[in-house]
């Protein structure tokens, strides 16, 4: 069994737990394509079988979130799962927030949360933070395409729609937005509504999956890969599938390669007019 399951992860469940459920049902090795914190819910694509080999091809995909930020409070984890400190500033108005949102769009430098999986001298950031170790994380470049204020959802909370590239921390956006407005803010809710081609409208809860219906939710691997297709002839296939490059008149880049019987074989790369298999999936 090879392909993707578009999971709608539940609040309070780890991404690893959701993967383990799919692994148990399918009896096949699995892996997720981008973790979600336990407090978050929403789209969690899980690769089954050899589809997990495609992880690197999904690193640059766009993601869309609906997040709730709580203003006037602070937290060591930058969200409500940590030690929340009240009365840490004022609650801004809609107009004050709208005025600065454009500053958080584009390619920006962002400092990851200390409570994260970032590696520091062989240890995870969250491990050091829980031990009370003082450390600093260097800023990293991330791409944020848009930040839209949706509504005021409570006395000190606002909801936002955020579209960004991989590696962006929504908790850090809350922290930095609060600081820009000379107050504090943390993330109180998070839902991922899109991860690349995977949409929340088509996501399924693991609670609704069984061995009998799993195949109904299996997304073919090639259907979510945004590359052109290449169908080799018999001579080309013999060389390609034995690890040898072939000469082609194709634009440089990545291609979906199909077997002679029309089944999806894997991914190939064209460089200097030569096509070679890079990832075998069958």
mmCIF file of C-alpha atoms in Angstrom:
data_model
loop_
_atom_site.group_PDB
_atom_site.id
_atom_site.type_symbol
_atom_site.label_atom_id
_atom_site.label_comp_id
_atom_site.label_asym_id
_atom_site.label_seq_id
_atom_site.Cartn_x
_atom_site.Cartn_y
_atom_site.Cartn_z
ATOM 1 C CA UNK A 1 0.000 0.000 0.000
ATOM 2 C CA UNK A 2 1.441 3.344 -1.108
ATOM 3 C CA UNK A 3 -0.122 6.798 -1.072
ATOM 4 C CA UNK A 4 -1.361 9.524 1.268
ATOM 5 C CA UNK A 5 -4.102 9.816 3.848
ATOM 6 C CA UNK A 6 -5.253 13.368 4.511
ATOM 7 C CA UNK A 7 -5.882 13.264 8.262
ATOM 8 C CA UNK A 8 -7.854 15.855 10.215
ATOM 9 C CA UNK A 9 -5.796 15.730 13.406
ATOM 10 C CA UNK A 10 -7.684 16.159 16.655
ATOM 11 C CA UNK A 11 -6.816 18.652 19.401
ATOM 12 C CA UNK A 12 -4.785 17.092 22.195
ATOM 13 C CA UNK A 13 -3.369 14.291 20.044
ATOM 14 C CA UNK A 14 0.253 14.251 18.885
ATOM 15 C CA UNK A 15 1.130 13.921 15.221
ATOM 16 C CA UNK A 16 3.123 10.788 16.073
ATOM 17 C CA UNK A 17 0.016 9.225 17.631
ATOM 18 C CA UNK A 18 -1.997 9.807 14.470
ATOM 19 C CA UNK A 19 0.780 8.210 12.414
ATOM 20 C CA UNK A 20 0.848 5.174 14.714
ATOM 21 C CA UNK A 21 -2.902 4.669 14.207
ATOM 22 C CA UNK A 22 -2.519 4.632 10.411
ATOM 23 C CA UNK A 23 0.498 2.338 10.719
ATOM 24 C CA UNK A 24 -1.503 -0.109 12.850
ATOM 25 C CA UNK A 25 -4.494 -0.100 10.492
ATOM 26 C CA UNK A 26 -2.455 -0.430 7.295
ATOM 27 C CA UNK A 27 0.306 -2.685 8.701
ATOM 28 C CA UNK A 28 2.658 -0.505 6.651
ATOM 29 C CA UNK A 29 5.419 1.954 7.647
ATOM 30 C CA UNK A 30 4.099 5.543 7.668
ATOM 31 C CA UNK A 31 5.259 9.101 8.292
ATOM 32 C CA UNK A 32 3.665 12.539 8.430
ATOM 33 C CA UNK A 33 4.487 15.395 6.067
ATOM 34 C CA UNK A 34 4.897 18.221 8.591
ATOM 35 C CA UNK A 35 4.083 17.957 12.289
ATOM 36 C CA UNK A 36 1.293 19.749 14.130
ATOM 37 C CA UNK A 37 1.568 20.604 17.834
ATOM 38 C CA UNK A 38 -0.776 18.599 20.087
ATOM 39 C CA UNK A 39 -2.878 21.717 20.841
ATOM 40 C CA UNK A 40 -3.500 22.250 17.114
ATOM 41 C CA UNK A 41 -5.931 20.450 14.834
ATOM 42 C CA UNK A 42 -6.444 20.220 11.109
ATOM 43 C CA UNK A 43 -4.669 18.907 8.050
ATOM 44 C CA UNK A 44 -1.939 16.333 8.690
ATOM 45 C CA UNK A 45 -0.901 14.480 5.507
ATOM 46 C CA UNK A 46 0.373 10.994 6.317
ATOM 47 C CA UNK A 47 2.455 9.097 3.784
ATOM 48 C CA UNK A 48 1.974 5.342 3.633
ATOM 49 C CA UNK A 49 4.706 3.006 2.449
ATOM 50 C CA UNK A 50 7.163 4.320 -0.135
ATOM 51 C CA UNK A 51 5.298 7.638 -0.394
ATOM 52 C CA UNK A 52 7.302 8.673 2.693
ATOM 53 C CA UNK A 53 10.343 8.899 0.412
ATOM 54 C CA UNK A 54 8.826 12.074 -1.028
ATOM 55 C CA UNK A 55 9.173 14.117 2.176
ATOM 56 C CA UNK A 56 11.786 16.477 0.677
ATOM 57 C CA UNK A 57 9.453 17.327 -2.215
ATOM 58 C CA UNK A 58 6.860 18.712 0.207
ATOM 59 C CA UNK A 59 9.174 20.931 2.264
ATOM 60 C CA UNK A 60 8.450 24.062 0.238
ATOM 61 C CA UNK A 61 4.668 23.649 0.076
ATOM 62 C CA UNK A 62 2.369 26.451 1.176
ATOM 63 C CA UNK A 63 0.327 26.045 4.338
ATOM 64 C CA UNK A 64 -2.768 27.884 5.516
ATOM 65 C CA UNK A 65 -3.759 28.287 9.163
ATOM 66 C CA UNK A 66 -6.581 29.842 11.133
ATOM 67 C CA UNK A 67 -5.037 30.954 14.422
ATOM 68 C CA UNK A 68 -6.325 32.685 17.514
ATOM 69 C CA UNK A 69 -4.009 35.065 19.367
ATOM 70 C CA UNK A 70 -4.568 36.159 22.948
ATOM 71 C CA UNK A 71 -3.292 39.655 23.740
ATOM 72 C CA UNK A 72 -2.150 41.079 27.069
ATOM 73 C CA UNK A 73 -0.808 37.743 28.279
ATOM 74 C CA UNK A 74 2.528 35.937 27.984
ATOM 75 C CA UNK A 75 3.739 32.352 28.192
ATOM 76 C CA UNK A 76 7.048 30.508 28.226
ATOM 77 C CA UNK A 77 5.825 28.281 25.368
ATOM 78 C CA UNK A 78 4.241 31.194 23.442
ATOM 79 C CA UNK A 79 0.874 29.416 23.683
ATOM 80 C CA UNK A 80 -1.694 28.438 26.302
ATOM 81 C CA UNK A 81 -0.031 25.081 27.074
ATOM 82 C CA UNK A 82 2.718 26.767 29.097
ATOM 83 C CA UNK A 83 2.814 28.936 32.206
ATOM 84 C CA UNK A 84 0.465 31.738 31.226
ATOM 85 C CA UNK A 85 1.105 35.141 32.781
ATOM 86 C CA UNK A 86 -1.856 37.516 32.808
ATOM 87 C CA UNK A 87 -1.890 41.323 32.713
ATOM 88 C CA UNK A 88 1.241 41.570 30.568
ATOM 89 C CA UNK A 89 0.034 44.443 28.441
ATOM 90 C CA UNK A 90 -2.982 46.009 26.810
ATOM 91 C CA UNK A 91 -5.368 44.564 24.217
ATOM 92 C CA UNK A 92 -4.994 46.395 20.872
ATOM 93 C CA UNK A 93 -7.881 47.468 18.648
ATOM 94 C CA UNK A 94 -8.700 46.060 15.228
ATOM 95 C CA UNK A 95 -7.294 49.210 13.650
ATOM 96 C CA UNK A 96 -3.982 48.980 15.523
ATOM 97 C CA UNK A 97 -3.528 45.359 14.438
ATOM 98 C CA UNK A 98 -4.490 45.997 10.813
ATOM 99 C CA UNK A 99 -1.985 48.851 10.606
ATOM 100 C CA UNK A 100 1.060 46.618 11.201
ATOM 101 C CA UNK A 101 0.106 43.245 9.656
ATOM 102 C CA UNK A 102 1.839 44.041 6.358
ATOM 103 C CA UNK A 103 5.161 44.103 8.212
ATOM 104 C CA UNK A 104 4.866 40.352 8.816
ATOM 105 C CA UNK A 105 4.525 39.407 5.156
ATOM 106 C CA UNK A 106 7.252 38.442 2.697
ATOM 107 C CA UNK A 107 10.614 36.858 3.458
ATOM 108 C CA UNK A 108 11.335 37.720 7.074
ATOM 109 C CA UNK A 109 13.703 36.594 9.809
ATOM 110 C CA UNK A 110 11.892 34.738 12.577
ATOM 111 C CA UNK A 111 13.236 33.449 15.902
ATOM 112 C CA UNK A 112 11.773 29.972 16.618
ATOM 113 C CA UNK A 113 10.167 29.322 20.018
ATOM 114 C CA UNK A 114 12.473 27.861 22.646
ATOM 115 C CA UNK A 115 9.845 25.183 23.207
ATOM 116 C CA UNK A 116 10.367 23.643 19.780
ATOM 117 C CA UNK A 117 12.109 20.674 18.209
ATOM 118 C CA UNK A 118 15.066 22.803 17.125
ATOM 119 C CA UNK A 119 18.403 21.047 17.689
ATOM 120 C CA UNK A 120 20.911 22.735 19.989
ATOM 121 C CA UNK A 121 24.159 20.798 20.467
ATOM 122 C CA UNK A 122 22.407 17.468 20.095
ATOM 123 C CA UNK A 123 19.384 18.304 22.263
ATOM 124 C CA UNK A 124 15.923 19.547 21.372
ATOM 125 C CA UNK A 125 15.004 23.084 22.352
ATOM 126 C CA UNK A 126 12.012 21.942 24.408
ATOM 127 C CA UNK A 127 14.246 19.562 26.388
ATOM 128 C CA UNK A 128 16.636 22.356 27.356
ATOM 129 C CA UNK A 129 13.771 24.750 28.110
ATOM 130 C CA UNK A 130 12.122 22.234 30.457
ATOM 131 C CA UNK A 131 15.465 21.789 32.238
ATOM 132 C CA UNK A 132 15.737 25.547 32.767
ATOM 133 C CA UNK A 133 18.833 25.864 30.575
ATOM 134 C CA UNK A 134 19.389 29.342 29.160
ATOM 135 C CA UNK A 135 20.002 29.402 25.399
ATOM 136 C CA UNK A 136 19.263 31.483 22.339
ATOM 137 C CA UNK A 137 18.012 30.321 18.957
ATOM 138 C CA UNK A 138 19.264 32.146 15.856
ATOM 139 C CA UNK A 139 16.658 33.711 13.569
ATOM 140 C CA UNK A 140 15.803 31.828 10.385
ATOM 141 C CA UNK A 141 14.383 33.069 7.110
ATOM 142 C CA UNK A 142 10.733 32.144 6.538
ATOM 143 C CA UNK A 143 8.198 33.169 3.917
ATOM 144 C CA UNK A 144 4.809 34.498 4.987
ATOM 145 C CA UNK A 145 2.494 35.170 2.050
ATOM 146 C CA UNK A 146 -0.364 36.818 3.932
ATOM 147 C CA UNK A 147 -1.711 37.557 7.414
ATOM 148 C CA UNK A 148 -5.387 38.505 7.521
ATOM 149 C CA UNK A 149 -7.301 39.647 10.589
ATOM 150 C CA UNK A 150 -10.598 37.740 10.599
ATOM 151 C CA UNK A 151 -12.484 38.776 13.729
ATOM 152 C CA UNK A 152 -12.348 39.667 17.388
ATOM 153 C CA UNK A 153 -13.350 36.414 19.091
ATOM 154 C CA UNK A 154 -13.267 37.447 22.756
ATOM 155 C CA UNK A 155 -12.347 40.198 25.183
ATOM 156 C CA UNK A 156 -8.631 39.765 24.422
ATOM 157 C CA UNK A 157 -8.562 37.353 21.461
ATOM 158 C CA UNK A 158 -8.493 37.795 17.684
ATOM 159 C CA UNK A 159 -8.537 35.221 14.897
ATOM 160 C CA UNK A 160 -6.219 35.382 11.887
ATOM 161 C CA UNK A 161 -5.818 33.584 8.575
ATOM 162 C CA UNK A 162 -2.142 32.993 7.793
ATOM 163 C CA UNK A 163 -0.634 31.607 4.586
ATOM 164 C CA UNK A 164 3.034 30.739 4.845
ATOM 165 C CA UNK A 165 5.844 28.483 3.713
ATOM 166 C CA UNK A 166 7.267 25.499 5.557
ATOM 167 C CA UNK A 167 9.203 26.066 8.759
ATOM 168 C CA UNK A 168 7.122 29.044 9.907
ATOM 169 C CA UNK A 169 6.132 29.118 13.577
ATOM 170 C CA UNK A 170 2.682 30.624 14.128
ATOM 171 C CA UNK A 171 3.476 31.021 17.845
ATOM 172 C CA UNK A 172 6.386 33.254 16.900
ATOM 173 C CA UNK A 173 4.081 35.426 14.789
ATOM 174 C CA UNK A 174 1.876 35.919 17.867
ATOM 175 C CA UNK A 175 4.894 36.864 19.983
ATOM 176 C CA UNK A 176 6.304 39.256 17.396
ATOM 177 C CA UNK A 177 2.946 40.868 16.613
ATOM 178 C CA UNK A 178 2.429 41.531 20.308
ATOM 179 C CA UNK A 179 5.912 43.011 20.645
ATOM 180 C CA UNK A 180 5.372 45.220 17.583
ATOM 181 C CA UNK A 181 2.247 46.610 19.251
ATOM 182 C CA UNK A 182 4.162 47.144 22.509
ATOM 183 C CA UNK A 183 2.197 44.463 24.339
ATOM 184 C CA UNK A 184 2.306 40.649 24.620
ATOM 185 C CA UNK A 185 0.452 37.959 22.707
ATOM 186 C CA UNK A 186 0.363 34.170 22.637
ATOM 187 C CA UNK A 187 -1.357 31.585 20.469
ATOM 188 C CA UNK A 188 -4.539 30.161 21.991
ATOM 189 C CA UNK A 189 -5.906 28.087 19.081
ATOM 190 C CA UNK A 190 -4.558 26.757 15.780
ATOM 191 C CA UNK A 191 -6.163 24.944 12.874
ATOM 192 C CA UNK A 192 -4.256 24.016 9.718
ATOM 193 C CA UNK A 193 -6.725 24.237 6.850
ATOM 194 C CA UNK A 194 -4.320 23.476 4.000
ATOM 195 C CA UNK A 195 -0.942 21.847 3.505
ATOM 196 C CA UNK A 196 0.085 21.985 -0.135
ATOM 197 C CA UNK A 197 -2.564 20.076 -2.132
ATOM 198 C CA UNK A 198 -4.207 18.675 1.021
ATOM 199 C CA UNK A 199 -7.339 20.554 2.161
ATOM 200 C CA UNK A 200 -9.309 20.316 5.399
ATOM 201 C CA UNK A 201 -12.533 19.868 3.401
ATOM 202 C CA UNK A 202 -11.229 16.477 2.258
ATOM 203 C CA UNK A 203 -9.582 15.421 5.526
ATOM 204 C CA UNK A 204 -10.747 12.458 7.606
ATOM 205 C CA UNK A 205 -10.465 11.709 11.318
ATOM 206 C CA UNK A 206 -8.523 8.592 12.286
ATOM 207 C CA UNK A 207 -11.518 7.652 14.449
ATOM 208 C CA UNK A 208 -13.450 7.000 11.231
ATOM 209 C CA UNK A 209 -10.802 4.798 9.601
ATOM 210 C CA UNK A 210 -10.771 1.021 9.511
ATOM 211 C CA UNK A 211 -8.909 -1.624 7.553
ATOM 212 C CA UNK A 212 -12.050 -2.062 5.459
ATOM 213 C CA UNK A 213 -12.422 1.594 4.412
ATOM 214 C CA UNK A 214 -8.813 2.815 4.453
ATOM 215 C CA UNK A 215 -8.409 2.211 0.721
ATOM 216 C CA UNK A 216 -11.335 4.575 0.079
ATOM 217 C CA UNK A 217 -9.336 7.461 1.577
ATOM 218 C CA UNK A 218 -5.973 6.567 0.024
ATOM 219 C CA UNK A 219 -4.791 9.386 -2.254
ATOM 220 C CA UNK A 220 -2.624 8.191 -5.189
ATOM 221 C CA UNK A 221 0.924 9.424 -4.807
ATOM 222 C CA UNK A 222 1.270 10.935 -8.262
ATOM 223 C CA UNK A 223 -2.003 12.892 -7.984
ATOM 224 C CA UNK A 224 -0.544 15.331 -5.432
ATOM 225 C CA UNK A 225 2.803 15.910 -7.123
ATOM 226 C CA UNK A 226 2.892 19.101 -9.237
ATOM 227 C CA UNK A 227 5.266 17.800 -11.913
ATOM 228 C CA UNK A 228 4.894 16.983 -15.596
ATOM 229 C CA UNK A 229 4.635 13.333 -16.590
ATOM 230 C CA UNK A 230 7.062 11.314 -18.688
ATOM 231 C CA UNK A 231 6.196 7.983 -20.308
ATOM 232 C CA UNK A 232 9.360 6.262 -21.585
ATOM 233 C CA UNK A 233 9.371 3.907 -24.539
ATOM 234 C CA UNK A 234 10.636 0.352 -24.115
ATOM 235 C CA UNK A 235 14.282 1.234 -24.841
ATOM 236 C CA UNK A 236 14.229 4.253 -22.537
ATOM 237 C CA UNK A 237 12.520 2.297 -19.759
ATOM 238 C CA UNK A 238 15.132 -0.465 -19.893
ATOM 239 C CA UNK A 239 17.922 2.038 -19.263
ATOM 240 C CA UNK A 240 16.059 4.265 -16.794
ATOM 241 C CA UNK A 241 14.826 1.433 -14.588
ATOM 242 C CA UNK A 242 18.323 -0.002 -14.424
ATOM 243 C CA UNK A 243 19.705 3.243 -13.036
ATOM 244 C CA UNK A 244 21.135 4.649 -16.266
ATOM 245 C CA UNK A 245 20.460 8.184 -17.580
ATOM 246 C CA UNK A 246 18.890 8.771 -20.980
ATOM 247 C CA UNK A 247 19.121 11.725 -23.348
ATOM 248 C CA UNK A 248 15.894 13.749 -23.553
ATOM 249 C CA UNK A 249 14.655 16.970 -25.069
ATOM 250 C CA UNK A 250 12.988 18.214 -21.899
ATOM 251 C CA UNK A 251 13.246 21.323 -19.738
ATOM 252 C CA UNK A 252 15.411 20.862 -16.661
ATOM 253 C CA UNK A 253 13.495 19.906 -13.542
ATOM 254 C CA UNK A 254 11.597 17.073 -11.865
ATOM 255 C CA UNK A 255 9.237 14.716 -13.711
ATOM 256 C CA UNK A 256 6.789 11.976 -12.783
ATOM 257 C CA UNK A 257 7.978 8.767 -14.440
ATOM 258 C CA UNK A 258 5.584 5.996 -15.435
ATOM 259 C CA UNK A 259 6.201 2.316 -16.178
ATOM 260 C CA UNK A 260 5.367 0.731 -19.524
ATOM 261 C CA UNK A 261 2.084 -0.533 -18.059
ATOM 262 C CA UNK A 262 1.096 3.034 -17.107
ATOM 263 C CA UNK A 263 1.672 2.698 -13.354
ATOM 264 C CA UNK A 264 3.527 5.409 -11.439
ATOM 265 C CA UNK A 265 7.182 4.418 -11.082
ATOM 266 C CA UNK A 266 8.785 7.387 -9.307
ATOM 267 C CA UNK A 267 10.445 10.732 -9.857
ATOM 268 C CA UNK A 268 13.185 11.605 -12.296
ATOM 269 C CA UNK A 269 15.323 14.676 -12.754
ATOM 270 C CA UNK A 270 16.433 16.272 -16.007
ATOM 271 C CA UNK A 271 19.809 17.968 -15.943
ATOM 272 C CA UNK A 272 21.950 18.887 -18.937
ATOM 273 C CA UNK A 273 19.460 17.091 -21.241
ATOM 274 C CA UNK A 274 19.862 13.867 -19.260
ATOM 275 C CA UNK A 275 16.995 12.197 -17.373
ATOM 276 C CA UNK A 276 17.752 9.969 -14.395
ATOM 277 C CA UNK A 277 15.557 8.337 -11.761
ATOM 278 C CA UNK A 278 15.870 10.040 -8.355
ATOM 279 C CA UNK A 279 13.121 8.402 -6.278
ATOM 280 C CA UNK A 280 11.743 4.916 -6.955
ATOM 281 C CA UNK A 281 8.310 4.301 -5.487
ATOM 282 C CA UNK A 282 7.096 1.051 -7.015
#
